[in-house]
CSV table of C-alpha atoms and ligand atoms in Angstrom, one decimal:
chain,number,residue,atom,x,y,z
Y,7,UNK,CA,109.5,-50.8,34.9
Y,8,UNK,CA,110.1,-48.9,31.9
Y,9,UNK,CA,113.5,-46.8,31.9
Y,10,UNK,CA,112.3,-44.4,29.2
Y,11,UNK,CA,109.0,-43.6,31.2
Y,12,UNK,CA,111.1,-43.2,34.4
Y,13,UNK,CA,113.4,-40.8,32.7
Y,14,UNK,CA,110.5,-39.0,31.0
Y,15,UNK,CA,108.8,-38.4,34.2
Y,16,UNK,CA,111.9,-37.4,35.9
Y,17,UNK,CA,112.6,-34.7,33.2
Y,18,UNK,CA,109.1,-33.4,33.6
Y,19,UNK,CA,109.7,-32.8,37.3
Y,20,UNK,CA,113.4,-31.4,36.5
Y,21,UNK,CA,111.9,-28.8,34.3
Y,22,UNK,CA,110.7,-27.0,37.5
Y,23,UNK,CA,113.8,-27.7,39.6
Y,24,UNK,CA,115.3,-24.2,39.1
Y,25,UNK,CA,112.4,-22.9,41.2
Y,26,UNK,CA,111.7,-25.9,43.1
Y,27,UNK,CA,114.4,-28.5,43.5
Y,28,UNK,CA,113.0,-32.2,43.4
Y,29,UNK,CA,114.0,-34.9,45.8
Y,30,UNK,CA,112.6,-38.5,44.9
Y,31,UNK,CA,111.0,-40.0,48.2
Y,32,UNK,CA,112.8,-43.3,47.7
Y,33,UNK,CA,110.3,-45.2,49.9
Y,34,UNK,CA,108.0,-45.3,46.9
Y,35,UNK,CA,110.3,-47.8,45.1
Y,36,UNK,CA,113.9,-48.5,46.3
Y,37,UNK,CA,115.0,-50.7,43.5
Y,38,UNK,CA,118.6,-50.0,42.8
Y,39,UNK,CA,118.1,-49.6,39.1
Y,40,UNK,CA,115.2,-47.3,39.6
Y,41,UNK,CA,117.2,-45.1,42.0
Y,42,UNK,CA,120.1,-45.1,39.6
Y,43,UNK,CA,118.0,-44.3,36.6
Y,44,UNK,CA,116.4,-41.1,38.5
Y,45,UNK,CA,119.8,-40.2,40.0
Y,46,UNK,CA,121.1,-40.1,36.4
Y,47,UNK,CA,118.6,-37.3,35.5
Y,48,UNK,CA,119.9,-35.3,38.4
Y,49,UNK,CA,117.1,-35.7,40.8
Y,50,UNK,CA,117.9,-35.6,44.6
Y,51,UNK,CA,116.5,-38.1,47.1
Y,52,UNK,CA,114.3,-37.9,50.2
Y,53,UNK,CA,115.1,-40.6,52.7
Y,54,UNK,CA,113.9,-41.7,56.1
Y,55,UNK,CA,116.0,-44.6,57.4
Y,56,UNK,CA,119.7,-45.8,57.5
Y,57,UNK,CA,119.1,-48.5,55.0
Y,58,UNK,CA,117.7,-46.0,52.6
Y,59,UNK,CA,120.9,-43.8,53.2
Y,60,UNK,CA,123.0,-46.7,52.4
Y,61,UNK,CA,121.1,-47.4,49.1
Y,62,UNK,CA,121.5,-43.7,48.1
Y,63,UNK,CA,125.2,-43.5,49.0
Y,64,UNK,CA,125.8,-46.5,46.9
Y,65,UNK,CA,125.0,-44.4,43.9
Y,66,UNK,CA,127.7,-41.9,45.1
Y,67,UNK,CA,124.9,-39.2,45.9
Y,68,UNK,CA,126.4,-36.5,48.3
Y,69,UNK,CA,124.7,-34.6,51.1
Y,70,UNK,CA,123.7,-31.8,48.9
Y,71,UNK,CA,121.3,-34.0,47.1
Y,72,UNK,CA,119.8,-35.7,50.2
Y,73,UNK,CA,116.9,-34.4,52.5
Y,74,UNK,CA,114.8,-36.2,55.0
Y,75,UNK,CA,111.2,-35.1,55.4
Y,76,UNK,CA,110.3,-37.6,58.2
Y,77,UNK,CA,109.6,-35.8,61.5
Y,78,UNK,CA,110.6,-38.9,63.6
Y,79,UNK,CA,113.9,-40.4,62.8
Y,80,UNK,CA,116.1,-42.8,64.9
Y,81,UNK,CA,119.1,-41.3,66.5
Y,82,UNK,CA,121.3,-43.6,64.3
Y,83,UNK,CA,119.9,-42.2,61.1
Y,84,UNK,CA,120.2,-38.5,62.4
Y,85,UNK,CA,124.0,-39.2,63.4
Y,86,UNK,CA,124.7,-40.9,60.0
Y,87,UNK,CA,123.0,-38.1,58.1
Y,88,UNK,CA,124.7,-35.3,60.2
Y,89,UNK,CA,128.2,-37.0,59.7
Y,90,UNK,CA,127.5,-37.1,55.9
Y,91,UNK,CA,127.0,-33.3,56.2
Y,92,UNK,CA,123.3,-33.0,55.9
Y,93,UNK,CA,122.3,-30.0,58.0
Y,94,UNK,CA,118.6,-29.7,57.7
Y,95,UNK,CA,116.0,-31.9,59.4
Y,96,UNK,CA,112.2,-32.0,59.9
Y,97,UNK,CA,110.6,-32.4,63.3
Y,98,UNK,CA,107.1,-31.9,64.9
Y,99,UNK,CA,107.8,-32.6,68.4
Y,100,UNK,CA,109.9,-31.4,71.5
Y,101,UNK,CA,111.5,-34.9,71.8
Y,102,UNK,CA,112.6,-34.8,68.2
Y,103,UNK,CA,114.1,-31.3,68.7
Y,104,UNK,CA,116.0,-32.7,71.7
Y,105,UNK,CA,117.1,-35.6,69.6
Y,106,UNK,CA,118.3,-33.3,66.8
Y,107,UNK,CA,120.2,-30.8,69.2
Y,108,UNK,CA,122.1,-33.8,70.7
Y,109,UNK,CA,123.0,-35.6,67.3
Y,110,UNK,CA,122.9,-32.9,64.7
Y,111,UNK,CA,123.9,-29.8,66.8
Y,112,UNK,CA,123.3,-26.4,65.2
Y,113,UNK,CA,121.2,-27.8,62.3
Y,114,UNK,CA,118.4,-26.0,60.5
Y,115,UNK,CA,115.0,-27.3,61.4
Y,116,UNK,CA,111.8,-27.3,59.5
Y,117,UNK,CA,108.3,-27.9,61.3
Y,118,UNK,CA,106.0,-30.4,59.7
Y,119,UNK,CA,102.5,-28.8,59.7
Y,120,UNK,CA,99.3,-30.8,59.7
Y,121,UNK,CA,97.2,-30.2,56.7
Y,122,UNK,CA,93.9,-31.2,55.2
Y,123,UNK,CA,94.5,-34.6,53.3
Y,124,UNK,CA,90.8,-35.0,52.1
Y,125,UNK,CA,91.8,-34.5,48.5
Y,126,UNK,CA,94.2,-37.7,48.7
Y,127,UNK,CA,93.5,-41.5,48.3
Y,128,UNK,CA,96.1,-42.3,50.8
Y,129,UNK,CA,96.1,-39.8,53.7
Y,130,UNK,CA,99.2,-39.2,55.6
Y,131,UNK,CA,97.9,-36.5,58.3
Y,132,UNK,CA,97.0,-39.0,61.1
Y,133,UNK,CA,100.6,-39.7,62.3
Y,134,UNK,CA,102.4,-36.5,61.9
Y,135,UNK,CA,102.2,-32.9,61.9
Y,136,UNK,CA,100.9,-30.0,64.2
Y,137,UNK,CA,98.7,-27.0,64.1
Y,138,UNK,CA,99.9,-23.4,63.5
Y,139,UNK,CA,100.2,-22.4,67.1
Y,140,UNK,CA,102.0,-25.5,68.3
Y,141,UNK,CA,104.2,-25.1,65.2
Y,142,UNK,CA,105.2,-21.6,66.3
Y,143,UNK,CA,106.0,-22.7,69.8
Y,144,UNK,CA,108.2,-25.6,68.7
Y,145,UNK,CA,109.9,-23.4,66.4
Y,146,UNK,CA,110.7,-21.1,69.3
Y,147,UNK,CA,111.7,-24.1,71.4
Y,148,UNK,CA,114.2,-25.4,68.8
Y,149,UNK,CA,115.9,-22.0,68.9
Y,150,UNK,CA,116.5,-22.4,72.6
Y,151,UNK,CA,118.2,-25.6,72.0
Y,152,UNK,CA,120.7,-24.0,69.5
Y,153,UNK,CA,119.1,-25.2,66.3
Y,154,UNK,CA,118.1,-22.8,63.6
Y,155,UNK,CA,114.4,-22.7,62.6
Y,156,UNK,CA,114.4,-22.5,58.9
Y,157,UNK,CA,111.1,-23.4,57.5
Y,158,UNK,CA,107.9,-25.4,57.1
Y,159,UNK,CA,107.0,-28.6,55.5
Y,160,UNK,CA,103.7,-30.4,54.9
Y,161,UNK,CA,102.2,-33.3,53.0
Y,162,UNK,CA,98.9,-33.0,51.2
Y,163,UNK,CA,98.5,-36.9,51.4
Y,164,UNK,CA,99.6,-39.3,48.8
Y,165,UNK,CA,97.8,-39.5,45.5
Y,166,UNK,CA,96.3,-36.1,46.0
Y,167,UNK,CA,93.8,-35.2,43.0
Y,168,UNK,CA,92.6,-31.8,44.3
Y,169,UNK,CA,94.7,-28.8,43.4
Y,170,UNK,CA,92.8,-27.0,46.2
Y,171,UNK,CA,94.6,-29.2,48.8
Y,172,UNK,CA,97.9,-27.4,48.0
Y,173,UNK,CA,96.1,-24.0,48.3
Y,174,UNK,CA,94.8,-24.8,51.9
Y,175,UNK,CA,98.2,-26.2,52.9
Y,176,UNK,CA,100.2,-23.2,51.5
Y,177,UNK,CA,97.6,-20.8,53.3
Y,178,UNK,CA,98.2,-22.4,56.5
Y,179,UNK,CA,101.9,-22.5,56.0
Y,180,UNK,CA,101.9,-18.8,55.3
Y,181,UNK,CA,100.0,-18.2,58.6
Y,182,UNK,CA,102.7,-19.9,60.4
Y,183,UNK,CA,105.2,-18.0,58.4
Y,184,UNK,CA,103.6,-14.7,59.6
Y,185,UNK,CA,103.3,-15.9,63.2
Y,186,UNK,CA,107.0,-16.9,63.3
Y,187,UNK,CA,108.1,-13.6,62.0
Y,188,UNK,CA,105.9,-11.9,64.7
Y,189,UNK,CA,107.9,-14.0,67.1
Y,190,UNK,CA,111.2,-13.0,65.7
Y,191,UNK,CA,111.9,-15.9,63.5
Y,192,UNK,CA,112.6,-15.5,59.9
Y,193,UNK,CA,111.6,-18.6,57.9
Y,194,UNK,CA,113.0,-19.2,54.4
Y,195,UNK,CA,112.5,-22.7,53.4
Y,196,UNK,CA,109.1,-24.1,52.2
Y,197,UNK,CA,109.1,-28.0,51.5
Y,198,UNK,CA,105.9,-28.8,49.8
Y,199,UNK,CA,106.4,-32.6,50.3
Y,200,UNK,CA,104.9,-35.3,47.9
Y,201,UNK,CA,101.3,-36.0,47.0
Y,202,UNK,CA,101.6,-35.6,43.2
Y,203,UNK,CA,99.3,-38.2,41.8
Y,204,UNK,CA,99.7,-41.1,39.2
Y,205,UNK,CA,97.2,-42.6,36.9
Y,206,UNK,CA,95.2,-44.4,39.6
Y,207,UNK,CA,92.2,-42.4,38.9
Y,208,UNK,CA,91.1,-41.4,35.6
Y,209,UNK,CA,91.3,-37.6,36.1
Y,210,UNK,CA,94.4,-36.3,37.9
Y,211,UNK,CA,96.2,-32.8,37.7
Y,212,UNK,CA,99.3,-32.8,35.8
Y,213,UNK,CA,102.7,-32.1,37.3
Y,214,UNK,CA,103.0,-28.8,35.5
Y,215,UNK,CA,99.5,-27.8,36.6
Y,216,UNK,CA,100.3,-28.5,40.3
Y,217,UNK,CA,103.6,-26.6,40.0
Y,218,UNK,CA,102.1,-23.6,38.4
Y,219,UNK,CA,99.3,-23.6,41.0
Y,220,UNK,CA,101.8,-23.7,43.7
Y,221,UNK,CA,104.1,-21.0,42.2
Y,222,UNK,CA,101.2,-18.7,41.7
Y,223,UNK,CA,100.1,-19.1,45.5
Y,224,UNK,CA,103.7,-18.8,46.8
Y,225,UNK,CA,104.2,-15.7,44.9
Y,226,UNK,CA,101.0,-14.3,46.4
Y,227,UNK,CA,101.4,-15.6,50.0
Y,228,UNK,CA,105.2,-15.7,50.8
Y,229,UNK,CA,108.2,-13.4,50.7
Y,230,UNK,CA,110.2,-13.1,47.7
Y,231,UNK,CA,113.3,-14.9,49.4
Y,232,UNK,CA,111.3,-18.1,50.0
Y,233,UNK,CA,113.3,-21.3,48.9
Y,234,UNK,CA,111.0,-24.2,47.7
Y,235,UNK,CA,111.5,-27.9,47.4
Y,236,UNK,CA,109.3,-30.9,46.7
Y,237,UNK,CA,109.6,-34.7,47.5
Y,238,UNK,CA,107.5,-36.6,45.1
Y,239,UNK,CA,107.5,-40.2,45.3
Y,240,UNK,CA,104.4,-42.0,43.8
Y,241,UNK,CA,104.4,-39.7,40.6
Y,242,UNK,CA,107.9,-40.3,39.6
Y,243,UNK,CA,107.6,-44.0,39.4
Y,244,UNK,CA,104.1,-45.4,39.5
Y,245,UNK,CA,103.1,-45.0,35.8
Y,246,UNK,CA,106.6,-46.3,34.6
Y,247,UNK,CA,105.5,-49.7,36.2
Y,248,UNK,CA,103.0,-52.8,35.6
Y,249,UNK,CA,102.8,-55.4,38.1
Y,250,UNK,CA,102.6,-58.6,36.1
Y,251,UNK,CA,100.3,-61.1,38.0
Y,252,UNK,CA,98.9,-64.6,37.2
Y,253,UNK,CA,95.4,-66.0,37.6
Y,254,UNK,CA,95.6,-68.8,40.3
Y,255,UNK,CA,91.9,-69.4,40.7
Y,256,UNK,CA,88.3,-68.3,40.0
Y,257,UNK,CA,85.2,-69.1,42.1
Y,258,UNK,CA,81.5,-68.2,41.8
Y,259,UNK,CA,80.0,-67.3,45.1
Y,260,UNK,CA,76.8,-66.0,46.4
Y,261,UNK,CA,78.0,-62.4,45.9
Y,262,UNK,CA,79.2,-62.9,42.5
Y,263,UNK,CA,82.4,-63.9,40.5
Y,264,UNK,CA,85.9,-63.9,42.5
Y,265,UNK,CA,89.2,-63.9,40.7
Y,266,UNK,CA,92.3,-64.8,42.6
Y,267,UNK,CA,95.8,-63.7,41.6
Y,268,UNK,CA,99.2,-64.6,42.9
Y,269,UNK,CA,99.7,-61.1,43.9
Y,270,UNK,CA,97.6,-59.3,46.6
Y,271,UNK,CA,97.5,-57.0,49.6
Y,272,UNK,CA,100.4,-58.6,51.3
Y,273,UNK,CA,102.9,-59.0,48.4
Y,274,UNK,CA,102.5,-55.9,46.1
Y,275,UNK,CA,99.1,-54.4,46.2
Y,276,UNK,CA,99.0,-53.2,49.9
Y,277,UNK,CA,97.5,-49.8,49.0
Y,278,UNK,CA,94.3,-51.6,47.6
Y,279,UNK,CA,93.0,-51.7,51.2
Y,280,UNK,CA,93.1,-47.8,51.2
Y,281,UNK,CA,91.3,-45.9,48.4
Y,282,UNK,CA,94.0,-46.6,45.8
Y,283,UNK,CA,92.7,-48.0,42.6
Y,284,UNK,CA,94.2,-50.1,39.8
Y,285,UNK,CA,93.2,-51.3,36.4
Y,286,UNK,CA,93.6,-54.9,35.4
Y,287,UNK,CA,94.4,-56.0,32.0
Y,288,UNK,CA,94.1,-59.8,31.0
Y,289,UNK,CA,96.7,-60.7,28.4
Y,290,UNK,CA,94.9,-63.4,26.4
Y,291,UNK,CA,91.3,-63.6,26.9
Y,292,UNK,CA,88.8,-63.1,24.2
Y,293,UNK,CA,85.7,-63.9,26.5
Y,294,UNK,CA,83.1,-61.3,27.2
Y,295,UNK,CA,83.6,-58.8,30.1
Y,296,UNK,CA,82.2,-59.7,33.6
Y,297,UNK,CA,82.3,-58.1,36.9
Y,298,UNK,CA,84.7,-59.5,39.4
Y,299,UNK,CA,86.0,-59.2,42.8
Y,300,UNK,CA,89.7,-59.5,42.5
Y,301,UNK,CA,91.5,-61.1,45.6
Y,302,UNK,CA,95.1,-62.2,46.4
Y,303,UNK,CA,96.5,-65.4,47.1
Y,304,UNK,CA,96.8,-65.5,51.0
Y,305,UNK,CA,94.2,-67.2,53.1
Y,306,UNK,CA,93.4,-63.8,54.6
Y,307,UNK,CA,89.9,-62.2,54.1
Y,308,UNK,CA,91.6,-58.8,54.2
Y,309,UNK,CA,93.5,-59.8,51.0
Y,310,UNK,CA,90.8,-58.3,48.7
Y,311,UNK,CA,92.3,-55.9,46.1
Y,312,UNK,CA,89.2,-54.5,44.3
Y,313,UNK,CA,85.5,-55.1,43.9
Y,314,UNK,CA,83.3,-54.4,40.9
Y,315,UNK,CA,86.0,-54.6,38.3
Y,316,UNK,CA,84.9,-55.2,34.8
Y,317,UNK,CA,87.2,-57.4,32.9
Y,318,UNK,CA,87.2,-60.1,30.2
Y,319,UNK,CA,87.1,-63.6,31.8
Y,320,UNK,CA,90.6,-64.9,32.0
Y,321,UNK,CA,91.8,-68.6,32.4
Y,322,UNK,CA,93.6,-69.9,35.4
Y,323,UNK,CA,97.5,-69.3,34.4
Y,324,UNK,CA,96.7,-66.3,32.4
Y,325,UNK,CA,98.8,-63.3,33.0
Y,326,UNK,CA,97.0,-60.1,34.2
Y,327,UNK,CA,98.8,-56.6,34.1
Y,328,UNK,CA,98.0,-54.5,36.9
Y,329,UNK,CA,98.6,-50.8,36.3
Y,330,UNK,CA,100.0,-48.4,37.7
Y,331,UNK,CA,102.4,-50.9,39.4
Y,332,UNK,CA,105.7,-48.8,39.9
Y,333,UNK,CA,105.0,-47.0,43.4
Y,334,UNK,CA,104.4,-48.5,46.8
Y,335,UNK,CA,104.1,-52.0,45.4
Y,336,UNK,CA,107.3,-54.0,45.7
Y,337,UNK,CA,108.5,-51.4,48.4
Y,338,UNK,CA,105.4,-52.6,50.6
Y,339,UNK,CA,105.6,-56.2,49.8
Y,340,UNK,CA,106.0,-58.9,52.6
Y,341,UNK,CA,106.5,-62.7,52.5
Y,342,UNK,CA,103.3,-63.4,54.3
Y,343,UNK,CA,102.1,-66.9,53.4
Y,344,UNK,CA,105.6,-67.7,51.8
Y,345,UNK,CA,104.8,-65.5,48.9
Y,346,UNK,CA,107.8,-64.0,47.0
Y,347,UNK,CA,108.3,-60.3,46.6
Y,348,UNK,CA,107.8,-59.4,43.1
Y,349,UNK,CA,111.0,-58.6,41.4
Y,350,UNK,CA,111.5,-55.4,39.7
Y,351,UNK,CA,112.6,-55.7,36.0
Y,352,UNK,CA,113.8,-52.7,34.3
Y,353,UNK,CA,113.4,-52.6,30.6
K,424,LIG,C1,107.9,-37.0,54.2
K,424,LIG,C2,107.4,-37.5,52.9
K,424,LIG,N1,107.8,-37.0,51.8
K,424,LIG,C3,107.4,-37.5,50.6
K,424,LIG,C4,106.6,-38.5,50.5
K,424,LIG,C5,106.2,-39.0,49.1
K,424,LIG,O1,104.8,-38.9,48.9
K,424,LIG,P1,104.1,-39.3,47.5
K,424,LIG,O2,104.6,-40.7,47.2
K,424,LIG,O3,102.7,-39.1,47.8
K,424,LIG,O4,104.6,-38.2,46.6
K,424,LIG,C6,106.2,-39.2,51.5
K,424,LIG,C7,105.4,-40.3,51.6
K,424,LIG,O5,105.1,-41.0,52.5
K,424,LIG,C8,106.6,-38.7,52.9
K,424,LIG,O6,106.3,-39.4,54.1
């Protein structure tokens, strides 16, 4: 991980912080050095669990720089956040509203809306979020429990490359805003979540392009007093990192040439099983390029990272740089098959 690139990206986001404060979704990369580097630039943190809270607290970050965008949280996490002074939580169910009323009484609550994730490579809309009518009813319900309905949140899906996804999400959120107003609830807070892309794909909208698009739409669709915030994860850290792997084997099979690395789906490249793409850079080879199926080290057939990759033919033992390597790599890695979890090295 390159500190300068991390800081540069953080500053790119922070340039919009006066209109839309930025909270880094720490799950993308929880390395202490990475968190510290981003914290130093003044960014806040979005967290979902007690261990994440402990990591952030070790940096001396206070409640005003912490949010949680996760709609389902453990009671212990809610209590810990509340006792620290966090007074704003996300939910999308009656059960969560009850939990919040019990462990964080009187808090402001934000409803997670289900929005179209088709512009993203790693959709996040299956598990969380509700439609507009259900959202309005849940806001009214929260009020009966003594909570203060404050706003709406959504996630357009991770690695979202379609600007139009933000338009669709904001239009839906504005419908909820209007329905809530008609039911006597004045919403103020609009959390646009994450989804800002990294260079997994060749063409991605830039951070300024996304913010300008969002600001334009917010100006058109929402009242003037709307308070914005964003929770980018991937875009802050992915491009600042390369995953350094080593070739452990090659094989010529009926369906073509296979290359086996010491890093795979289970120990760093988990997102490869979705629609997230990486590029592979041999560090020594001068051989002609060939087409490869690239796979990880485990004995599991699921452990295939990419197909149809054009790359110079490397030798066993040669280092291959995998880019972008800074987001959802080490954070997702397991010890399956006894593999080591790749270490984060900040330079
Ligand atoms: C609630 C919430 N906010 C923010 C993020 C960060 O998303 P991304 O890394 O796509 O920016 C996530 C990712 O899972 C999330 O669940």
